């Protein structure tokens, strides 16, 4: 009798332990925790369905894609008034649409643009699969550009220099020249200490870095450190000339980075005083399409307009 009751209690204990472990596992599983936390569902992703390339109508709310160019160097040109203008030559090297990316905003899309060429042996296996899935040869550089859905381009579309209009404003982005570890006078423009009258070994020192009250240095204090080598965006640069034979655009002023640097060029997004495009200009939208868009000459130079600056204005 005692032996039979012992076996009954032991079996009940085993069943209780199994039930307890199962209950704990179900209560603290990932699925159960997520259900109790009522986590939000995954956001719906949107992607414009573009199968063919066709011309559209540009509006003020439209946002075209940008391009990747190589910095060829700086030179000068003369406008219609004979005034010399410093320009930077940017060359488009086999720029193509690599893929269309999904976004959580239905009114915004993203295009992945590739530039240049690269040998397949120098491309990682995941990127080789990415290029093969889209039917694109390996690219040297990839960047993403936000666009509006009406400016989407099919995968494989080539973008040339005719994408830009002479006289329009563009924003250029590239890593600035790295200058290494620099002091506060070169990095931040400090005046430095006195050059004479008792100054000893303190001509270029930063000086005090704070007071005794906080007993610490405030974050963001201007001090010596690495200078340059960071992404810089120069905004609202005019396109002075478009060369369709060399596939180059001539941008007024200087552009960040060294020669042969990859430069991101897009339509200016900060319109303060001037128009984005010249008045009466025909904007190739979503891009220039050979055979459908108006035929372009080899060189198109921007017209400055206004009065001849070399002739004094009459009272």
Coordinates of C-alpha atoms in Angstrom, one line a residue:
X1 CA 0.0 0.0 0.0
X2 CA 2.8 2.4 0.9
X3 CA 4.7 1.4 -2.3
X4 CA 1.6 2.0 -4.5
X5 CA 1.0 5.5 -2.9
X6 CA 4.7 6.4 -3.4
X7 CA 4.5 5.6 -7.2
X8 CA 1.3 7.7 -7.5
X9 CA 2.8 10.7 -5.8
X10 CA 6.0 10.5 -7.9
X11 CA 4.1 10.3 -11.2
X12 CA 2.0 13.3 -10.2
X13 CA 5.1 15.2 -9.3
X14 CA 6.6 14.5 -12.8
X15 CA 3.4 15.5 -14.5
X16 CA 3.4 18.7 -12.4
X17 CA 7.0 19.6 -13.3
X18 CA 6.4 19.0 -17.1
X19 CA 3.2 21.1 -16.9
X20 CA 5.1 23.9 -15.1
X21 CA 8.0 23.9 -17.6
X22 CA 5.6 24.0 -20.5
X23 CA 3.7 26.8 -19.0
X24 CA 6.9 28.8 -18.3
X25 CA 8.1 28.2 -21.8
X26 CA 4.8 29.4 -23.3
X27 CA 4.7 32.5 -21.1
X28 CA 8.2 33.6 -21.8
X29 CA 8.6 32.6 -25.4
X30 CA 9.3 35.3 -28.0
X31 CA 5.9 35.0 -29.5
X32 CA 4.1 35.3 -26.2
X33 CA 6.2 38.3 -25.2
X34 CA 5.5 40.0 -28.5
X35 CA 1.8 39.4 -28.2
X36 CA 1.6 40.7 -24.7
X37 CA 3.7 43.8 -25.7
X38 CA 1.4 44.4 -28.6
X39 CA 4.2 45.3 -30.9
X40 CA 3.3 47.3 -34.0
X41 CA 3.0 45.4 -37.2
X42 CA 5.8 45.8 -39.9
X43 CA 5.3 48.9 -41.9
X44 CA 4.0 48.5 -45.4
X45 CA 6.6 49.1 -48.1
X46 CA 5.9 50.9 -51.3
X47 CA 7.8 50.7 -54.6
X48 CA 6.8 52.4 -57.9
X49 CA 6.1 50.0 -60.7
X50 CA 8.1 51.2 -63.7
X51 CA 8.4 48.9 -66.7
X52 CA 9.2 51.3 -69.6
X53 CA 11.0 54.7 -69.9
X54 CA 8.7 57.5 -71.2
X55 CA 8.6 61.2 -71.0
X56 CA 6.6 63.0 -68.2
X57 CA 5.7 66.5 -67.2
X58 CA 7.8 68.3 -64.6
X59 CA 6.0 70.1 -61.8
X60 CA 7.2 72.1 -58.9
X61 CA 6.6 69.1 -56.6
X62 CA 8.6 66.7 -58.7
X63 CA 11.9 65.6 -57.5
X64 CA 14.3 64.1 -60.1
X65 CA 17.1 61.6 -59.3
X66 CA 20.7 62.8 -58.9
X67 CA 23.8 61.3 -60.5
X68 CA 27.3 60.2 -59.6
X69 CA 30.1 62.0 -61.4
X70 CA 33.9 62.0 -61.3
X71 CA 35.7 65.2 -60.6
X72 CA 38.0 65.9 -63.5
X73 CA 39.5 69.1 -62.2
X74 CA 39.1 72.9 -62.3
X75 CA 39.5 75.3 -65.2
X76 CA 38.0 78.6 -66.4
X77 CA 35.6 79.8 -69.0
X78 CA 34.1 83.1 -70.2
X79 CA 30.5 84.0 -70.2
X80 CA 28.7 86.0 -72.9
X81 CA 30.0 89.3 -71.3
X82 CA 33.6 88.2 -71.4
X83 CA 33.9 87.7 -67.7
X84 CA 36.1 84.7 -66.6
X85 CA 34.3 82.2 -64.4
X86 CA 36.1 79.5 -62.5
X87 CA 34.4 76.1 -63.1
X88 CA 34.8 72.5 -62.0
X89 CA 34.4 69.8 -64.7
X90 CA 32.4 66.7 -63.6
X91 CA 32.3 63.7 -65.9
X92 CA 29.6 61.1 -65.9
X93 CA 31.1 57.6 -66.4
X94 CA 28.5 54.9 -67.3
X95 CA 25.9 56.1 -64.9
X96 CA 22.9 53.7 -64.6
X97 CA 19.9 52.9 -62.4
X98 CA 20.8 49.7 -60.5
X99 CA 17.7 49.1 -58.5
X100 CA 14.5 50.7 -57.2
X101 CA 14.2 50.5 -53.4
X102 CA 11.1 50.2 -51.3
X103 CA 10.1 52.9 -48.8
X104 CA 7.5 53.3 -46.1
X105 CA 6.2 56.6 -47.6
X106 CA 4.0 56.2 -50.7
X107 CA 4.8 59.7 -51.9
X108 CA 8.6 59.1 -51.8
X109 CA 10.8 56.5 -53.6
X110 CA 14.5 55.8 -53.8
X111 CA 16.7 55.0 -56.7
X112 CA 20.1 53.3 -56.4
X113 CA 22.4 54.8 -58.9
X114 CA 25.7 53.2 -60.0
X115 CA 28.8 54.8 -61.6
X116 CA 31.9 53.4 -63.4
X117 CA 32.9 49.8 -63.8
X118 CA 34.6 47.2 -61.7
X119 CA 36.0 43.8 -62.4
X120 CA 33.8 41.0 -61.1
X121 CA 36.7 39.4 -59.1
X122 CA 37.0 42.6 -57.1
X123 CA 33.3 42.6 -56.1
X124 CA 32.0 40.7 -53.0
X125 CA 29.7 37.7 -53.5
X126 CA 26.7 39.5 -52.1
X127 CA 27.2 42.4 -54.4
X128 CA 27.7 40.1 -57.4
X129 CA 24.3 38.5 -56.6
X130 CA 22.8 42.0 -56.3
X131 CA 24.1 43.1 -59.7
X132 CA 23.2 39.8 -61.4
X133 CA 19.6 39.9 -60.0
X134 CA 19.2 43.4 -61.7
X135 CA 21.0 42.5 -64.9
X136 CA 23.6 45.2 -64.4
X137 CA 27.4 45.0 -64.7
X138 CA 29.4 45.6 -61.5
X139 CA 29.7 49.3 -60.6
X140 CA 32.6 51.1 -58.9
X141 CA 30.3 53.3 -56.7
X142 CA 26.7 53.1 -55.6
X143 CA 24.5 55.9 -54.1
X144 CA 20.8 56.3 -53.3
X145 CA 18.7 59.3 -54.2
X146 CA 15.2 60.1 -53.0
X147 CA 12.7 60.9 -55.8
X148 CA 9.0 61.3 -56.2
X149 CA 7.2 58.3 -57.8
X150 CA 6.6 60.2 -61.0
X151 CA 10.3 60.5 -61.5
X152 CA 11.1 56.8 -61.2
X153 CA 13.3 55.2 -63.9
X154 CA 13.4 51.6 -65.0
X155 CA 16.4 49.5 -63.9
X156 CA 19.3 49.8 -66.4
X157 CA 18.4 53.3 -67.6
X158 CA 21.5 55.3 -68.5
X159 CA 21.7 58.9 -67.3
X160 CA 23.8 61.3 -69.3
X161 CA 25.0 64.9 -69.0
X162 CA 21.9 66.0 -70.8
X163 CA 20.0 65.2 -67.6
X164 CA 21.0 68.8 -66.5
X165 CA 20.0 72.1 -68.0
X166 CA 22.6 74.9 -68.4
X167 CA 21.9 77.6 -65.9
X168 CA 20.1 75.4 -63.4
X169 CA 21.3 75.2 -59.7
X170 CA 22.7 71.9 -58.3
X171 CA 23.9 70.7 -54.9
X172 CA 27.2 68.7 -54.9
X173 CA 28.3 66.3 -52.1
X174 CA 31.7 64.7 -51.6
X175 CA 34.2 64.0 -48.9
X176 CA 36.5 67.0 -48.3
X177 CA 40.3 66.8 -48.5
X178 CA 41.7 65.2 -45.4
X179 CA 44.3 67.4 -43.7
X180 CA 45.2 65.1 -40.8
X181 CA 45.6 66.2 -37.1
X182 CA 45.6 70.0 -36.9
X183 CA 45.7 72.6 -34.2
X184 CA 43.1 75.1 -33.3
X185 CA 44.5 77.9 -35.4
X186 CA 44.2 76.0 -38.7
X187 CA 41.2 73.9 -37.7
X188 CA 39.0 76.6 -36.2
X189 CA 40.6 79.9 -37.1
X190 CA 41.8 80.8 -33.6
X191 CA 43.9 84.0 -33.4
X192 CA 46.6 82.3 -31.2
X193 CA 48.6 84.0 -28.4
X194 CA 50.7 87.1 -28.5
X195 CA 53.7 86.9 -30.7
X196 CA 56.1 88.7 -28.3
X197 CA 56.2 90.5 -24.9
X198 CA 56.8 87.6 -22.6
X199 CA 55.0 84.8 -24.5
X200 CA 57.0 81.6 -24.0
X201 CA 56.0 78.5 -26.0
X202 CA 52.3 79.5 -26.1
X203 CA 52.0 81.1 -29.5
X204 CA 49.5 78.6 -31.0
X205 CA 48.0 76.9 -27.9
X206 CA 44.2 76.8 -27.6
X207 CA 44.1 78.5 -24.2
X208 CA 41.6 77.7 -21.5
X209 CA 39.2 74.9 -22.2
X210 CA 36.7 75.9 -19.5
X211 CA 36.3 77.1 -15.9
X212 CA 36.4 75.4 -12.5
X213 CA 32.6 75.5 -11.9
X214 CA 31.5 72.5 -14.0
X215 CA 34.8 70.7 -13.4
X216 CA 34.6 69.2 -16.9
X217 CA 34.9 70.2 -20.6
X218 CA 31.7 70.9 -22.3
X219 CA 30.9 68.6 -25.3
X220 CA 31.7 70.2 -28.7
X221 CA 34.5 72.3 -27.4
X222 CA 36.7 73.5 -30.2
X223 CA 40.0 71.7 -29.7
X224 CA 42.8 70.2 -31.9
X225 CA 41.9 67.1 -33.8
X226 CA 41.3 65.5 -37.2
X227 CA 40.4 68.0 -39.9
X228 CA 38.7 67.2 -43.2
X229 CA 37.8 63.9 -44.7
X230 CA 34.0 64.4 -44.0
X231 CA 31.1 64.7 -46.4
X232 CA 30.5 68.3 -47.4
X233 CA 27.6 69.6 -49.4
X234 CA 28.0 72.8 -51.5
X235 CA 24.6 74.1 -52.4
X236 CA 23.1 76.2 -55.3
X237 CA 26.0 76.0 -57.8
X238 CA 25.0 77.0 -61.3
X239 CA 25.6 74.6 -64.2
X240 CA 27.6 76.7 -66.7
X241 CA 28.0 74.3 -69.6
X242 CA 26.8 70.8 -70.7
X243 CA 29.0 68.8 -73.0
X244 CA 27.1 65.9 -74.5
X245 CA 30.1 64.5 -76.5
X246 CA 32.4 64.2 -73.5
X247 CA 29.4 63.6 -71.1
X248 CA 30.6 66.4 -68.8
X249 CA 28.9 69.2 -66.9
X250 CA 30.8 72.4 -66.0
X251 CA 29.8 73.7 -62.5
X252 CA 30.6 77.2 -61.3
X253 CA 33.0 77.4 -58.4
X254 CA 34.9 74.7 -56.4
X255 CA 33.7 71.2 -55.5
X256 CA 34.8 69.2 -52.4
X257 CA 37.2 66.4 -52.8
X258 CA 40.3 65.5 -54.9
X259 CA 40.6 64.9 -58.6
X260 CA 38.9 61.7 -59.7
X261 CA 36.7 61.8 -56.6
X262 CA 33.1 60.5 -56.8
X263 CA 30.7 63.4 -56.6
X264 CA 27.0 63.3 -55.9
X265 CA 25.1 65.8 -58.0
X266 CA 21.4 66.6 -57.6
X267 CA 18.9 69.3 -58.4
X268 CA 19.2 72.0 -55.7
X269 CA 16.6 71.7 -52.9
X270 CA 17.2 75.1 -51.3
X271 CA 15.7 77.7 -53.5
X272 CA 16.0 81.1 -51.8
X273 CA 16.2 83.8 -54.4
X274 CA 16.8 82.3 -57.8
X275 CA 14.9 79.7 -59.8
X276 CA 15.9 76.1 -59.9
X277 CA 15.8 76.1 -63.7
X278 CA 16.2 79.1 -66.1
X279 CA 13.0 80.8 -67.2
X280 CA 11.5 79.1 -70.2
X281 CA 13.9 76.1 -70.1
X282 CA 12.7 72.6 -71.0
X283 CA 13.4 70.2 -68.2
X284 CA 14.1 66.6 -69.3
X285 CA 11.7 64.6 -67.0
X286 CA 12.3 62.1 -65.6
X287 CA 15.6 62.3 -67.5
X288 CA 16.9 62.8 -71.0
X289 CA 15.7 60.1 -73.4
X290 CA 17.5 59.8 -76.7
X291 CA 15.1 59.8 -79.6
X292 CA 12.2 61.2 -77.6
X293 CA 13.6 64.3 -76.0
X294 CA 14.6 67.3 -78.0
X295 CA 18.0 66.8 -79.7
X296 CA 20.8 68.5 -77.9
X297 CA 23.9 70.1 -79.5
X298 CA 27.4 69.1 -78.4
X299 CA 27.9 72.1 -76.1
X300 CA 25.2 74.2 -74.4
X301 CA 26.4 77.3 -72.5
X302 CA 24.3 79.0 -69.8
X303 CA 23.2 82.6 -70.5
X304 CA 23.9 84.9 -67.6
X305 CA 21.7 87.7 -68.9
X306 CA 21.4 91.1 -67.4
X307 CA 23.6 94.1 -68.3
X308 CA 27.2 94.0 -69.4
X309 CA 29.2 94.3 -66.1
X310 CA 32.1 95.9 -68.0
X311 CA 30.1 98.9 -69.1
X312 CA 29.2 101.3 -66.2
X313 CA 25.6 101.8 -65.7
X314 CA 24.2 105.2 -66.8
X315 CA 22.6 107.4 -64.2

